[in-house]
Amino acid sequence: MVLAVIAICTRLNILQRSAYHFKSEKVEHDLEQRATEVKKDTRGRLLRVVMHDLRSPLLSVANAVAIVLDLMPETHVDDSVVVECLRAMSTCSQLMQHIVSDMLDFERIDSGRLVLVPAAMRVSQLLVAAADTFGGLATAKGVTLCLVPLPPDLDRAVFIGDVRRLQQCVNNGVSNSIKFTEAGGTVIIRAWRANELQAQAKLHATGWDTAPAAAAVAETETAAVPRASVVLEVVDSGVGLTTDELNVLNQGEAFMQ
């Protein structure tokens, strides 16, 4: 009888260990499957973003090439129209190169990391590059793209920031404004220096929550590094965004229109 009980207990222990081992394997398999799905989803979303970001510079290059081809054969290379088209193609090609490089960095993509590369920059770089990239597109659509000259103090100021990421933000704003503005409309790109209270009031008026960003800046601010609030604004006469759509963006979610 004792031997029978021992045998039954031993059998139960074996079954329990087997069940635990099975559950562990299943959990591990589920986790691996979930990780694979997340990677696929991340890469899928990246491809959609890349397609969106590549479309505008590609159209700008095609437009610039068409303009050059339509010029008279005797037009010189130093003609203002040719120079403008070449500058636009150069800016667009660099932008597309950066976008493709980001897409090929699969290790960073899979880990969900965004690496910022801060460097010295001027605000005028961002605005001029956006105007060069999308000026031809705006003209072809019949939309007036206006770049407002910067105030002298802001034009001379040097900032530290990730030019590529900031340029991506400005470009998306300008591209979308042109896309959703009808022929005969206007898109304005401008920037100005504001004190912290003015900048927050301006952003709060649009429905954006600036508290997390302000707190993050305050934590990293040191007396040795002066700080200034700069407002970059893209204004258009298009359909605009509703309050609900602005809230989606404010929460960090992807927005499609």
PDB file of N, CA and C in Angstrom, residues 149-217:
ATOM      1  N   PRO A 149      10.792  86.531 -43.534  1.00  0.00           N
ATOM      2  CA  PRO A 149      12.159  86.750 -43.047  1.00  0.00           C
ATOM      3  C   PRO A 149      12.221  86.716 -41.520  1.00  0.00           C
ATOM      4  N   LEU A 150      13.267  86.123 -41.002  1.00  0.00           N
ATOM      5  CA  LEU A 150      13.423  86.027 -39.552  1.00  0.00           C
ATOM      6  C   LEU A 150      13.838  87.365 -38.955  1.00  0.00           C
ATOM      7  N   PRO A 151      13.444  87.629 -37.712  1.00  0.00           N
ATOM      8  CA  PRO A 151      13.973  88.812 -37.021  1.00  0.00           C
ATOM      9  C   PRO A 151      15.492  88.714 -36.944  1.00  0.00           C
ATOM     10  N   PRO A 152      16.206  89.828 -37.030  1.00  0.00           N
ATOM     11  CA  PRO A 152      17.680  89.783 -37.058  1.00  0.00           C
ATOM     12  C   PRO A 152      18.306  89.002 -35.909  1.00  0.00           C
ATOM     13  N   ASP A 153      17.777  89.176 -34.687  1.00  0.00           N
ATOM     14  CA  ASP A 153      18.395  88.486 -33.554  1.00  0.00           C
ATOM     15  C   ASP A 153      18.238  86.976 -33.654  1.00  0.00           C
ATOM     16  N   LEU A 154      17.085  86.517 -34.172  1.00  0.00           N
ATOM     17  CA  LEU A 154      16.865  85.080 -34.330  1.00  0.00           C
ATOM     18  C   LEU A 154      17.660  84.533 -35.515  1.00  0.00           C
ATOM     19  N   ASP A 155      17.815  85.335 -36.547  1.00  0.00           N
ATOM     20  CA  ASP A 155      18.563  84.902 -37.725  1.00  0.00           C
ATOM     21  C   ASP A 155      20.033  84.661 -37.386  1.00  0.00           C
ATOM     22  N   ARG A 156      20.563  85.463 -36.444  1.00  0.00           N
ATOM     23  CA  ARG A 156      21.976  85.323 -36.073  1.00  0.00           C
ATOM     24  C   ARG A 156      22.208  84.251 -35.010  1.00  0.00           C
ATOM     25  N   ALA A 157      21.170  83.898 -34.278  1.00  0.00           N
ATOM     26  CA  ALA A 157      21.319  82.988 -33.134  1.00  0.00           C
ATOM     27  C   ALA A 157      21.684  81.575 -33.572  1.00  0.00           C
ATOM     28  N   VAL A 158      22.533  80.926 -32.791  1.00  0.00           N
ATOM     29  CA  VAL A 158      22.935  79.539 -33.033  1.00  0.00           C
ATOM     30  C   VAL A 158      22.347  78.674 -31.921  1.00  0.00           C
ATOM     31  N   PHE A 159      21.693  77.589 -32.311  1.00  0.00           N
ATOM     32  CA  PHE A 159      21.057  76.688 -31.353  1.00  0.00           C
ATOM     33  C   PHE A 159      21.691  75.301 -31.442  1.00  0.00           C
ATOM     34  N   ILE A 160      21.403  74.476 -30.448  1.00  0.00           N
ATOM     35  CA  ILE A 160      21.828  73.076 -30.457  1.00  0.00           C
ATOM     36  C   ILE A 160      20.585  72.211 -30.631  1.00  0.00           C
ATOM     37  N   GLY A 161      20.597  71.375 -31.645  1.00  0.00           N
ATOM     38  CA  GLY A 161      19.439  70.518 -31.884  1.00  0.00           C
ATOM     39  C   GLY A 161      19.748  69.475 -32.943  1.00  0.00           C
ATOM     40  N   ASP A 162      18.850  68.516 -33.103  1.00  0.00           N
ATOM     41  CA  ASP A 162      18.985  67.493 -34.131  1.00  0.00           C
ATOM     42  C   ASP A 162      18.341  68.035 -35.412  1.00  0.00           C
ATOM     43  N   VAL A 163      19.167  68.499 -36.321  1.00  0.00           N
ATOM     44  CA  VAL A 163      18.677  69.160 -37.530  1.00  0.00           C
ATOM     45  C   VAL A 163      17.777  68.233 -38.343  1.00  0.00           C
ATOM     46  N   ARG A 164      18.166  66.968 -38.465  1.00  0.00           N
ATOM     47  CA  ARG A 164      17.386  66.032 -39.281  1.00  0.00           C
ATOM     48  C   ARG A 164      15.978  65.846 -38.730  1.00  0.00           C
ATOM     49  N   ARG A 165      15.861  65.666 -37.411  1.00  0.00           N
ATOM     50  CA  ARG A 165      14.546  65.440 -36.814  1.00  0.00           C
ATOM     51  C   ARG A 165      13.695  66.707 -36.878  1.00  0.00           C
ATOM     52  N   LEU A 166      14.312  67.848 -36.589  1.00  0.00           N
ATOM     53  CA  LEU A 166      13.570  69.102 -36.661  1.00  0.00           C
ATOM     54  C   LEU A 166      13.129  69.391 -38.095  1.00  0.00           C
ATOM     55  N   GLN A 167      14.034  69.104 -39.056  1.00  0.00           N
ATOM     56  CA  GLN A 167      13.691  69.323 -40.461  1.00  0.00           C
ATOM     57  C   GLN A 167      12.536  68.425 -40.876  1.00  0.00           C
ATOM     58  N   GLN A 168      12.524  67.216 -40.361  1.00  0.00           N
ATOM     59  CA  GLN A 168      11.441  66.278 -40.671  1.00  0.00           C
ATOM     60  C   GLN A 168      10.102  66.834 -40.189  1.00  0.00           C
ATOM     61  N   CYS A 169      10.104  67.434 -38.995  1.00  0.00           N
ATOM     62  CA  CYS A 169       8.872  68.016 -38.456  1.00  0.00           C
ATOM     63  C   CYS A 169       8.397  69.193 -39.306  1.00  0.00           C
ATOM     64  N   VAL A 170       9.324  70.095 -39.638  1.00  0.00           N
ATOM     65  CA  VAL A 170       8.958  71.267 -40.441  1.00  0.00           C
ATOM     66  C   VAL A 170       8.476  70.832 -41.823  1.00  0.00           C
ATOM     67  N   ASN A 171       9.191  69.894 -42.430  1.00  0.00           N
ATOM     68  CA  ASN A 171       8.820  69.418 -43.764  1.00  0.00           C
ATOM     69  C   ASN A 171       7.428  68.793 -43.781  1.00  0.00           C
ATOM     70  N   ASN A 172       7.120  68.003 -42.753  1.00  0.00           N
ATOM     71  CA  ASN A 172       5.793  67.387 -42.690  1.00  0.00           C
ATOM     72  C   ASN A 172       4.705  68.452 -42.588  1.00  0.00           C
ATOM     73  N   GLY A 173       4.982  69.486 -41.793  1.00  0.00           N
ATOM     74  CA  GLY A 173       4.008  70.566 -41.663  1.00  0.00           C
ATOM     75  C   GLY A 173       3.766  71.282 -42.972  1.00  0.00           C
ATOM     76  N   VAL A 174       4.860  71.617 -43.677  1.00  0.00           N
ATOM     77  CA  VAL A 174       4.745  72.342 -44.947  1.00  0.00           C
ATOM     78  C   VAL A 174       4.109  71.451 -46.013  1.00  0.00           C
ATOM     79  N   SER A 175       4.538  70.192 -46.079  1.00  0.00           N
ATOM     80  CA  SER A 175       4.003  69.257 -47.069  1.00  0.00           C
ATOM     81  C   SER A 175       2.499  69.084 -46.909  1.00  0.00           C
ATOM     82  N   ASN A 176       2.054  68.867 -45.668  1.00  0.00           N
ATOM     83  CA  ASN A 176       0.630  68.679 -45.419  1.00  0.00           C
ATOM     84  C   ASN A 176      -0.166  69.954 -45.699  1.00  0.00           C
ATOM     85  N   SER A 177       0.419  71.101 -45.394  1.00  0.00           N
ATOM     86  CA  SER A 177      -0.275  72.363 -45.651  1.00  0.00           C
ATOM     87  C   SER A 177      -0.509  72.556 -47.146  1.00  0.00           C
ATOM     88  N   ILE A 178       0.505  72.261 -47.935  1.00  0.00           N
ATOM     89  CA  ILE A 178       0.356  72.387 -49.392  1.00  0.00           C
ATOM     90  C   ILE A 178      -0.660  71.379 -49.901  1.00  0.00           C
ATOM     91  N   LYS A 179      -0.599  70.161 -49.367  1.00  0.00           N
ATOM     92  CA  LYS A 179      -1.492  69.090 -49.819  1.00  0.00           C
ATOM     93  C   LYS A 179      -2.954  69.438 -49.583  1.00  0.00           C
ATOM     94  N   PHE A 180      -3.260  70.065 -48.441  1.00  0.00           N
ATOM     95  CA  PHE A 180      -4.651  70.328 -48.083  1.00  0.00           C
ATOM     96  C   PHE A 180      -5.075  71.778 -48.320  1.00  0.00           C
ATOM     97  N   THR A 181      -4.278  72.513 -49.093  1.00  0.00           N
ATOM     98  CA  THR A 181      -4.646  73.879 -49.464  1.00  0.00           C
ATOM     99  C   THR A 181      -4.992  73.909 -50.941  1.00  0.00           C
ATOM    100  N   GLU A 182      -6.133  74.465 -51.258  1.00  0.00           N
ATOM    101  CA  GLU A 182      -6.586  74.523 -52.641  1.00  0.00           C
ATOM    102  C   GLU A 182      -5.783  75.552 -53.436  1.00  0.00           C
ATOM    103  N   ALA A 183      -5.819  75.407 -54.761  1.00  0.00           N
ATOM    104  CA  ALA A 183      -5.153  76.365 -55.649  1.00  0.00           C
ATOM    105  C   ALA A 183      -5.665  77.771 -55.364  1.00  0.00           C
ATOM    106  N   GLY A 184      -4.728  78.714 -55.331  1.00  0.00           N
ATOM    107  CA  GLY A 184      -5.077  80.088 -54.993  1.00  0.00           C
ATOM    108  C   GLY A 184      -4.886  80.393 -53.520  1.00  0.00           C
ATOM    109  N   GLY A 185      -4.628  79.339 -52.716  1.00  0.00           N
ATOM    110  CA  GLY A 185      -4.414  79.525 -51.281  1.00  0.00           C
ATOM    111  C   GLY A 185      -2.974  79.889 -50.968  1.00  0.00           C
ATOM    112  N   THR A 186      -2.703  80.063 -49.688  1.00  0.00           N
ATOM    113  CA  THR A 186      -1.382  80.502 -49.243  1.00  0.00           C
ATOM    114  C   THR A 186      -0.892  79.647 -48.079  1.00  0.00           C
ATOM    115  N   VAL A 187       0.399  79.333 -48.102  1.00  0.00           N
ATOM    116  CA  VAL A 187       1.060  78.647 -46.992  1.00  0.00           C
ATOM    117  C   VAL A 187       2.201  79.546 -46.519  1.00  0.00           C
ATOM    118  N   ILE A 188       2.215  79.835 -45.239  1.00  0.00           N
ATOM    119  CA  ILE A 188       3.220  80.747 -44.676  1.00  0.00           C
ATOM    120  C   ILE A 188       4.099  79.972 -43.694  1.00  0.00           C
ATOM    121  N   ILE A 189       5.416  80.147 -43.845  1.00  0.00           N
ATOM    122  CA  ILE A 189       6.387  79.561 -42.908  1.00  0.00           C
ATOM    123  C   ILE A 189       7.044  80.715 -42.153  1.00  0.00           C
ATOM    124  N   ARG A 190       6.999  80.666 -40.837  1.00  0.00           N
ATOM    125  CA  ARG A 190       7.605  81.755 -40.071  1.00  0.00           C
ATOM    126  C   ARG A 190       8.077  81.251 -38.714  1.00  0.00           C
ATOM    127  N   ALA A 191       8.910  82.045 -38.085  1.00  0.00           N
ATOM    128  CA  ALA A 191       9.423  81.691 -36.761  1.00  0.00           C
ATOM    129  C   ALA A 191       9.744  82.973 -36.011  1.00  0.00           C
ATOM    130  N   TRP A 192       9.631  82.890 -34.701  1.00  0.00           N
ATOM    131  CA  TRP A 192      10.001  84.046 -33.883  1.00  0.00           C
ATOM    132  C   TRP A 192      10.435  83.563 -32.509  1.00  0.00           C
ATOM    133  N   ARG A 193      11.151  84.431 -31.831  1.00  0.00           N
ATOM    134  CA  ARG A 193      11.621  84.131 -30.495  1.00  0.00           C
ATOM    135  C   ARG A 193      10.601  84.646 -29.497  1.00  0.00           C
ATOM    136  N   ALA A 194      10.253  83.811 -28.527  1.00  0.00           N
ATOM    137  CA  ALA A 194       9.264  84.203 -27.531  1.00  0.00           C
ATOM    138  C   ALA A 194       9.756  83.811 -26.154  1.00  0.00           C
ATOM    139  N   ASN A 195       9.272  84.521 -25.143  1.00  0.00           N
ATOM    140  CA  ASN A 195       9.634  84.081 -23.796  1.00  0.00           C
ATOM    141  C   ASN A 195       8.818  82.837 -23.464  1.00  0.00           C
ATOM    142  N   GLU A 196       9.158  82.167 -22.373  1.00  0.00           N
ATOM    143  CA  GLU A 196       8.550  80.878 -22.054  1.00  0.00           C
ATOM    144  C   GLU A 196       7.034  80.980 -21.880  1.00  0.00           C
ATOM    145  N   LEU A 197       6.572  82.014 -21.211  1.00  0.00           N
ATOM    146  CA  LEU A 197       5.139  82.166 -20.974  1.00  0.00           C
ATOM    147  C   LEU A 197       4.384  82.395 -22.277  1.00  0.00           C
ATOM    148  N   GLN A 198       4.961  83.215 -23.167  1.00  0.00           N
ATOM    149  CA  GLN A 198       4.317  83.470 -24.454  1.00  0.00           C
ATOM    150  C   GLN A 198       4.243  82.193 -25.285  1.00  0.00           C
ATOM    151  N   ALA A 199       5.343  81.431 -25.296  1.00  0.00           N
ATOM    152  CA  ALA A 199       5.372  80.195 -26.081  1.00  0.00           C
ATOM    153  C   ALA A 199       4.338  79.200 -25.565  1.00  0.00           C
ATOM    154  N   GLN A 200       4.244  79.038 -24.241  1.00  0.00           N
ATOM    155  CA  GLN A 200       3.285  78.093 -23.687  1.00  0.00           C
ATOM    156  C   GLN A 200       1.858  78.552 -23.937  1.00  0.00           C
ATOM    157  N   ALA A 201       1.602  79.863 -23.815  1.00  0.00           N
ATOM    158  CA  ALA A 201       0.260  80.380 -24.065  1.00  0.00           C
ATOM    159  C   ALA A 201      -0.157  80.130 -25.506  1.00  0.00           C
ATOM    160  N   LYS A 202       0.795  80.319 -26.430  1.00  0.00           N
ATOM    161  CA  LYS A 202       0.500  80.102 -27.848  1.00  0.00           C
ATOM    162  C   LYS A 202       0.156  78.642 -28.112  1.00  0.00           C
ATOM    163  N   LEU A 203       0.929  77.723 -27.531  1.00  0.00           N
ATOM    164  CA  LEU A 203       0.698  76.307 -27.754  1.00  0.00           C
ATOM    165  C   LEU A 203      -0.556  75.816 -27.034  1.00  0.00           C
ATOM    166  N   HIS A 204      -0.815  76.337 -25.831  1.00  0.00           N
ATOM    167  CA  HIS A 204      -2.028  75.952 -25.117  1.00  0.00           C
ATOM    168  C   HIS A 204      -3.268  76.366 -25.902  1.00  0.00           C
ATOM    169  N   ALA A 205      -3.169  77.472 -26.622  1.00  0.00           N
ATOM    170  CA  ALA A 205      -4.310  77.955 -27.403  1.00  0.00           C
ATOM    171  C   ALA A 205      -4.666  77.001 -28.528  1.00  0.00           C
ATOM    172  N   THR A 206      -3.691  76.191 -28.978  1.00  0.00           N
ATOM    173  CA  THR A 206      -3.940  75.222 -30.046  1.00  0.00           C
ATOM    174  C   THR A 206      -4.318  73.858 -29.503  1.00  0.00           C
ATOM    175  N   GLY A 207      -4.345  73.716 -28.173  1.00  0.00           N
ATOM    176  CA  GLY A 207      -4.756  72.443 -27.584  1.00  0.00           C
ATOM    177  C   GLY A 207      -3.605  71.535 -27.219  1.00  0.00           C
ATOM    178  N   TRP A 208      -2.365  72.020 -27.304  1.00  0.00           N
ATOM    179  CA  TRP A 208      -1.197  71.182 -27.006  1.00  0.00           C
ATOM    180  C   TRP A 208      -0.820  71.335 -25.539  1.00  0.00           C
ATOM    181  N   ASP A 209      -0.402  70.232 -24.926  1.00  0.00           N
ATOM    182  CA  ASP A 209       0.039  70.244 -23.542  1.00  0.00           C
ATOM    183  C   ASP A 209       1.553  70.367 -23.516  1.00  0.00           C
ATOM    184  N   THR A 210       2.064  71.492 -23.008  1.00  0.00           N
ATOM    185  CA  THR A 210       3.508  71.734 -23.037  1.00  0.00           C
ATOM    186  C   THR A 210       4.190  71.385 -21.723  1.00  0.00           C
ATOM    187  N   ALA A 211       3.418  71.001 -20.709  1.00  0.00           N
ATOM    188  CA  ALA A 211       4.001  70.757 -19.391  1.00  0.00           C
ATOM    189  C   ALA A 211       5.077  69.678 -19.393  1.00  0.00           C
ATOM    190  N   PRO A 212       4.837  68.485 -20.017  1.00  0.00           N
ATOM    191  CA  PRO A 212       5.885  67.450 -20.003  1.00  0.00           C
ATOM    192  C   PRO A 212       7.180  67.917 -20.662  1.00  0.00           C
ATOM    193  N   ALA A 213       7.052  68.603 -21.790  1.00  0.00           N
ATOM    194  CA  ALA A 213       8.253  69.077 -22.487  1.00  0.00           C
ATOM    195  C   ALA A 213       8.984  70.114 -21.653  1.00  0.00           C
ATOM    196  N   ALA A 214       8.228  71.021 -21.030  1.00  0.00           N
ATOM    197  CA  ALA A 214       8.852  72.057 -20.219  1.00  0.00           C
ATOM    198  C   ALA A 214       9.578  71.449 -19.024  1.00  0.00           C
ATOM    199  N   ALA A 215       8.966  70.424 -18.425  1.00  0.00           N
ATOM    200  CA  ALA A 215       9.594  69.761 -17.284  1.00  0.00           C
ATOM    201  C   ALA A 215      10.876  69.061 -17.692  1.00  0.00           C
ATOM    202  N   ALA A 216      10.849  68.417 -18.871  1.00  0.00           N
ATOM    203  CA  ALA A 216      12.034  67.703 -19.357  1.00  0.00           C
ATOM    204  C   ALA A 216      13.179  68.673 -19.618  1.00  0.00           C
ATOM    205  N   VAL A 217      12.851  69.833 -20.183  1.00  0.00           N
ATOM    206  CA  VAL A 217      13.880  70.837 -20.454  1.00  0.00           C
ATOM    207  C   VAL A 217      14.449  71.378 -19.157  1.00  0.00           C
TER     208      VAL A 217
END
